Short mmCIF file of C-alpha atoms and ligand atoms in Angstrom, two decimals:
data_model
loop_
_atom_site.label_atom_id
_atom_site.label_comp_id
_atom_site.label_asym_id
_atom_site.label_seq_id
_atom_site.Cartn_x
_atom_site.Cartn_y
_atom_site.Cartn_z
CA UNK A 1 11.09 -45.48 40.85
CA UNK A 2 12.21 -44.82 44.43
CA UNK A 3 9.44 -43.59 46.70
CA UNK A 4 10.65 -44.66 50.12
CA UNK A 5 11.90 -42.15 52.72
CA UNK A 6 13.74 -43.46 55.78
CA UNK A 7 12.75 -41.74 59.04
CA UNK A 8 16.02 -42.07 60.92
CA UNK A 9 14.82 -41.50 64.48
CA UNK A 10 17.78 -42.84 66.42
CA UNK A 11 20.05 -40.76 68.67
CA UNK A 12 23.44 -42.24 67.86
CA UNK A 13 25.54 -40.95 64.97
CA UNK A 14 27.24 -44.30 64.23
CA UNK A 15 24.00 -46.23 64.19
CA UNK A 16 22.32 -43.60 62.03
CA UNK A 17 25.11 -43.64 59.45
CA UNK A 18 25.18 -47.44 59.41
CA UNK A 19 21.43 -47.80 58.85
CA UNK A 20 21.38 -45.06 56.22
CA UNK A 21 24.26 -46.61 54.33
CA UNK A 22 22.85 -50.14 54.27
CA UNK A 23 19.35 -49.04 53.18
CA UNK A 24 20.33 -46.25 50.75
CA UNK A 25 19.88 -48.42 47.63
CA UNK A 26 16.13 -48.51 48.24
CA UNK A 27 15.54 -44.92 49.35
CA UNK A 28 14.56 -41.70 47.66
CA UNK A 29 15.63 -39.66 50.68
CA UNK A 30 16.61 -39.76 54.35
CA UNK A 31 14.57 -37.83 56.90
CA UNK A 32 16.13 -36.56 60.12
CA UNK A 33 14.08 -35.41 63.07
CA UNK A 34 14.83 -33.90 66.49
CA UNK A 35 15.98 -37.16 68.13
CA UNK A 36 18.90 -37.55 65.72
CA UNK A 37 19.78 -33.86 65.68
CA UNK A 38 19.69 -33.71 69.49
CA UNK A 39 21.69 -36.91 69.77
CA UNK A 40 24.28 -36.32 67.09
CA UNK A 41 24.29 -32.62 66.23
CA UNK A 42 23.35 -30.82 63.04
CA UNK A 43 26.54 -32.05 61.34
CA UNK A 44 24.77 -35.40 60.88
CA UNK A 45 22.86 -33.81 57.98
CA UNK A 46 26.09 -33.18 56.09
CA UNK A 47 27.43 -36.63 56.95
CA UNK A 48 24.28 -38.42 55.83
CA UNK A 49 24.43 -36.66 52.49
CA UNK A 50 28.06 -37.67 52.05
CA UNK A 51 27.49 -41.29 53.02
CA UNK A 52 24.28 -41.90 51.05
CA UNK A 53 24.39 -39.33 48.24
CA UNK A 54 20.65 -38.89 48.86
CA UNK A 55 18.54 -35.83 49.61
CA UNK A 56 18.05 -35.12 53.31
CA UNK A 57 14.74 -33.87 54.70
CA UNK A 58 14.90 -32.02 58.03
CA UNK A 59 11.65 -32.80 59.84
CA UNK A 60 11.73 -29.99 62.39
CA UNK A 61 8.05 -29.12 61.96
CA UNK A 62 8.92 -25.48 62.38
CA UNK A 63 6.10 -23.64 64.10
CA UNK A 64 7.39 -20.27 65.21
CA UNK A 65 7.29 -16.60 64.28
CA UNK A 66 8.82 -15.78 60.88
CA UNK A 67 12.10 -14.49 62.34
CA UNK A 68 12.73 -17.60 64.45
CA UNK A 69 11.63 -19.98 61.68
CA UNK A 70 14.10 -18.20 59.41
CA UNK A 71 16.95 -18.33 61.94
CA UNK A 72 16.50 -22.09 62.33
CA UNK A 73 15.92 -22.88 58.65
CA UNK A 74 18.99 -20.88 57.57
CA UNK A 75 21.30 -23.06 59.66
CA UNK A 76 19.58 -26.30 58.66
CA UNK A 77 19.68 -25.55 54.92
CA UNK A 78 23.24 -24.37 55.49
CA UNK A 79 24.14 -27.80 56.88
CA UNK A 80 22.97 -29.30 53.60
CA UNK A 81 19.32 -30.18 54.20
CA UNK A 82 17.48 -30.29 50.88
CA UNK A 83 14.01 -29.92 52.37
CA UNK A 84 12.66 -28.56 55.65
CA UNK A 85 9.26 -29.50 57.08
CA UNK A 86 7.22 -26.65 58.57
CA UNK A 87 3.80 -26.43 60.17
CA UNK A 88 1.28 -24.38 58.25
CA UNK A 89 -1.00 -23.45 61.16
CA UNK A 90 1.34 -20.65 62.24
CA UNK A 91 0.28 -18.73 59.11
CA UNK A 92 1.63 -17.69 55.70
CA UNK A 93 4.27 -15.30 57.03
CA UNK A 94 5.93 -18.03 59.11
CA UNK A 95 5.84 -20.53 56.25
CA UNK A 96 7.12 -17.97 53.74
CA UNK A 97 10.11 -17.27 55.99
CA UNK A 98 11.17 -20.90 55.48
CA UNK A 99 10.28 -21.03 51.78
CA UNK A 100 12.49 -18.00 51.09
CA UNK A 101 15.47 -20.08 52.20
CA UNK A 102 14.85 -23.40 50.49
CA UNK A 103 12.48 -26.23 49.52
CA UNK A 104 9.71 -26.59 52.06
CA UNK A 105 7.19 -29.27 52.99
CA UNK A 106 4.04 -28.14 54.81
CA UNK A 107 2.16 -30.32 57.31
CA UNK A 108 -1.51 -30.38 56.27
CA UNK A 109 -2.56 -33.34 58.41
CA UNK A 110 -0.68 -35.54 60.88
CA UNK A 111 -0.82 -39.32 61.20
CA UNK A 112 -1.46 -39.88 64.91
CA UNK A 113 -4.95 -40.18 66.48
CA UNK A 114 -4.67 -36.78 68.19
CA UNK A 115 -4.40 -35.09 64.80
CA UNK A 116 -8.19 -35.35 64.64
CA UNK A 117 -8.52 -32.86 67.52
CA UNK A 118 -7.07 -29.67 66.07
CA UNK A 119 -5.19 -30.32 62.85
CA UNK A 120 -7.77 -32.23 60.81
CA UNK A 121 -10.40 -29.49 61.27
CA UNK A 122 -7.85 -27.06 59.78
CA UNK A 123 -6.75 -29.27 56.87
CA UNK A 124 -8.89 -27.51 54.24
CA UNK A 125 -7.36 -24.16 55.15
CA UNK A 126 -3.88 -25.66 55.19
CA UNK A 127 -4.49 -27.05 51.70
CA UNK A 128 -5.59 -23.57 50.55
CA UNK A 129 -2.40 -22.09 52.01
CA UNK A 130 -0.35 -24.77 50.26
CA UNK A 131 -2.03 -24.16 46.89
CA UNK A 132 -1.29 -20.47 47.24
CA UNK A 133 2.36 -20.84 48.26
CA UNK A 134 3.18 -23.87 46.07
CA UNK A 135 5.88 -25.55 48.21
CA UNK A 136 7.62 -28.76 47.18
CA UNK A 137 5.13 -30.89 49.08
CA UNK A 138 2.89 -31.65 52.03
CA UNK A 139 2.75 -34.16 54.87
CA UNK A 140 -0.44 -36.25 54.96
CA UNK A 141 -1.36 -39.32 57.06
CA UNK A 142 -0.60 -42.82 55.76
CA UNK A 143 -2.81 -43.98 58.62
CA UNK A 144 -5.86 -42.52 56.81
CA UNK A 145 -5.67 -43.30 53.08
CA UNK A 146 -9.13 -41.78 52.56
CA UNK A 147 -7.75 -38.47 53.82
CA UNK A 148 -4.79 -38.78 51.44
CA UNK A 149 -7.26 -39.21 48.53
CA UNK A 150 -9.17 -36.18 49.74
CA UNK A 151 -6.02 -34.07 50.08
CA UNK A 152 -4.83 -35.22 46.62
CA UNK A 153 -8.17 -34.20 45.10
CA UNK A 154 -7.82 -30.66 46.47
CA UNK A 155 -4.10 -30.11 46.04
CA UNK A 156 -2.65 -28.39 42.96
CA UNK A 157 -0.94 -30.75 40.50
CA UNK A 158 2.78 -31.02 41.03
CA UNK A 159 2.75 -30.59 44.80
CA UNK A 160 4.07 -33.85 46.27
CA UNK A 161 2.38 -35.79 49.06
CA UNK A 162 4.70 -37.40 51.61
CA UNK A 163 3.02 -39.81 54.01
CA UNK A 164 4.34 -40.97 57.38
CA UNK A 165 2.52 -43.66 59.34
CA UNK A 166 3.32 -46.82 57.35
CA UNK A 167 4.23 -49.82 59.51
CA UNK A 168 4.53 -49.03 63.22
CA UNK A 169 1.54 -46.64 63.14
CA UNK A 170 -0.58 -49.11 61.15
CA UNK A 171 -0.59 -47.62 57.64
CA UNK A 172 -0.07 -49.83 54.57
CA UNK A 173 2.31 -48.73 51.81
CA UNK A 174 0.21 -50.07 48.91
CA UNK A 175 -3.02 -48.50 50.12
CA UNK A 176 -1.61 -45.04 50.67
CA UNK A 177 0.25 -44.98 47.35
CA UNK A 178 -2.95 -45.99 45.55
CA UNK A 179 -4.71 -43.18 47.44
CA UNK A 180 -2.38 -40.66 45.83
CA UNK A 181 0.77 -40.43 47.95
CA UNK A 182 4.01 -39.78 46.09
CA UNK A 183 6.32 -40.98 48.86
CA UNK A 184 6.01 -43.09 52.00
CA UNK A 185 7.99 -42.26 55.13
CA UNK A 186 8.98 -45.26 57.27
CA UNK A 187 10.95 -45.26 60.51
CA UNK A 188 10.62 -48.00 63.13
CA UNK A 189 9.66 -50.78 60.69
CA UNK A 190 13.08 -50.29 59.15
CA UNK A 191 15.48 -49.08 61.85
CA UNK A 192 14.12 -51.34 64.61
CA UNK A 193 14.01 -54.44 62.41
CA UNK A 194 16.68 -57.12 62.65
CA UNK A 195 17.73 -56.49 59.09
CA UNK A 196 17.07 -52.87 58.07
CA UNK A 197 18.35 -53.42 54.52
CA UNK A 198 15.98 -56.33 53.98
CA UNK A 199 13.04 -54.39 55.46
CA UNK A 200 13.77 -51.45 53.15
CA UNK A 201 14.13 -53.80 50.18
CA UNK A 202 10.74 -55.38 50.89
CA UNK A 203 9.06 -51.98 51.11
CA UNK A 204 10.73 -50.94 47.86
CA UNK A 205 9.41 -54.12 46.18
CA UNK A 206 5.93 -53.36 47.51
CA UNK A 207 6.18 -49.86 46.05
CA UNK A 208 7.24 -51.22 42.66
CA UNK A 209 4.26 -53.57 42.71
CA UNK A 210 1.70 -50.76 43.08
O1 NUP B 301 2.07 -36.62 60.89
C1 NUP B 301 3.21 -37.00 61.01
N1 NUP B 301 3.46 -38.25 61.47
C2 NUP B 301 4.73 -38.74 61.63
O2 NUP B 301 4.87 -39.90 62.05
C3 NUP B 301 4.31 -36.20 60.66
C4 NUP B 301 5.61 -36.68 60.79
N2 NUP B 301 6.63 -35.92 60.41
N3 NUP B 301 5.81 -37.95 61.30
C5 NUP B 301 7.19 -38.44 61.45
O3 NUP B 301 7.39 -39.56 60.58
C6 NUP B 301 7.54 -38.93 62.84
O4 NUP B 301 8.01 -37.87 63.64
C7 NUP B 301 8.63 -39.95 62.54
O5 NUP B 301 9.86 -39.28 62.30
C8 NUP B 301 8.17 -40.55 61.23
C9 NUP B 301 7.36 -41.82 61.37
O6 NUP B 301 8.09 -42.82 62.03
P1 NUP B 301 7.55 -44.31 62.29
O7 NUP B 301 6.20 -44.19 62.89
O8 NUP B 301 7.51 -44.99 60.93
O9 NUP B 301 8.57 -44.90 63.20
#
């Protein structure tokens, strides 16, 4: 089973397409974030889908009023994104505006140290919101497997857990999958490595071994 998501945080179109193509065999999906969209334009979403045949997740972490969230999400889904990531802290109306347009992933806890300041104290409420709205999935921190277990224990069955933070941020694929993650999101450990295909293959093997 494929459970690896490539975080393609490069600016250049050519490089992005090259890395996506050579790692696609080991991926469940490709995630694009602001760096790639700013560097290459929204059309990269469509191109990545064509080149890899994989789902594309647009990690825009939308955090605006419902109207603006909707204006952005409409264009991004229109470009072919299969999933859009939105913050939950802006409230149900803002999240619903994205969910009305397509499959949504809600951030319930982030992976960096600063997430402890404001986001982690709100995680329980963000889980409640998620259980009420039933989106495709949530973002939870691979850097804190114990938090992934906690989030899993509170989240309704069927809602997927996607975890960034493996590799460059210190998280371990095996640990976070055992803690209850459905997918791991990996960027720098793949796209900055000398051989991205080999790095993706190794992570895929590790996933299969769990
Ligand atoms: O909490 C989060 N942490 C995180 O790293 C939520 C995210 N969406 N991400 C994203 O995952 C981050 O913006 C980057 O695109 C990717 C992790 O990349 P890397 O640390 O593996 O290079």
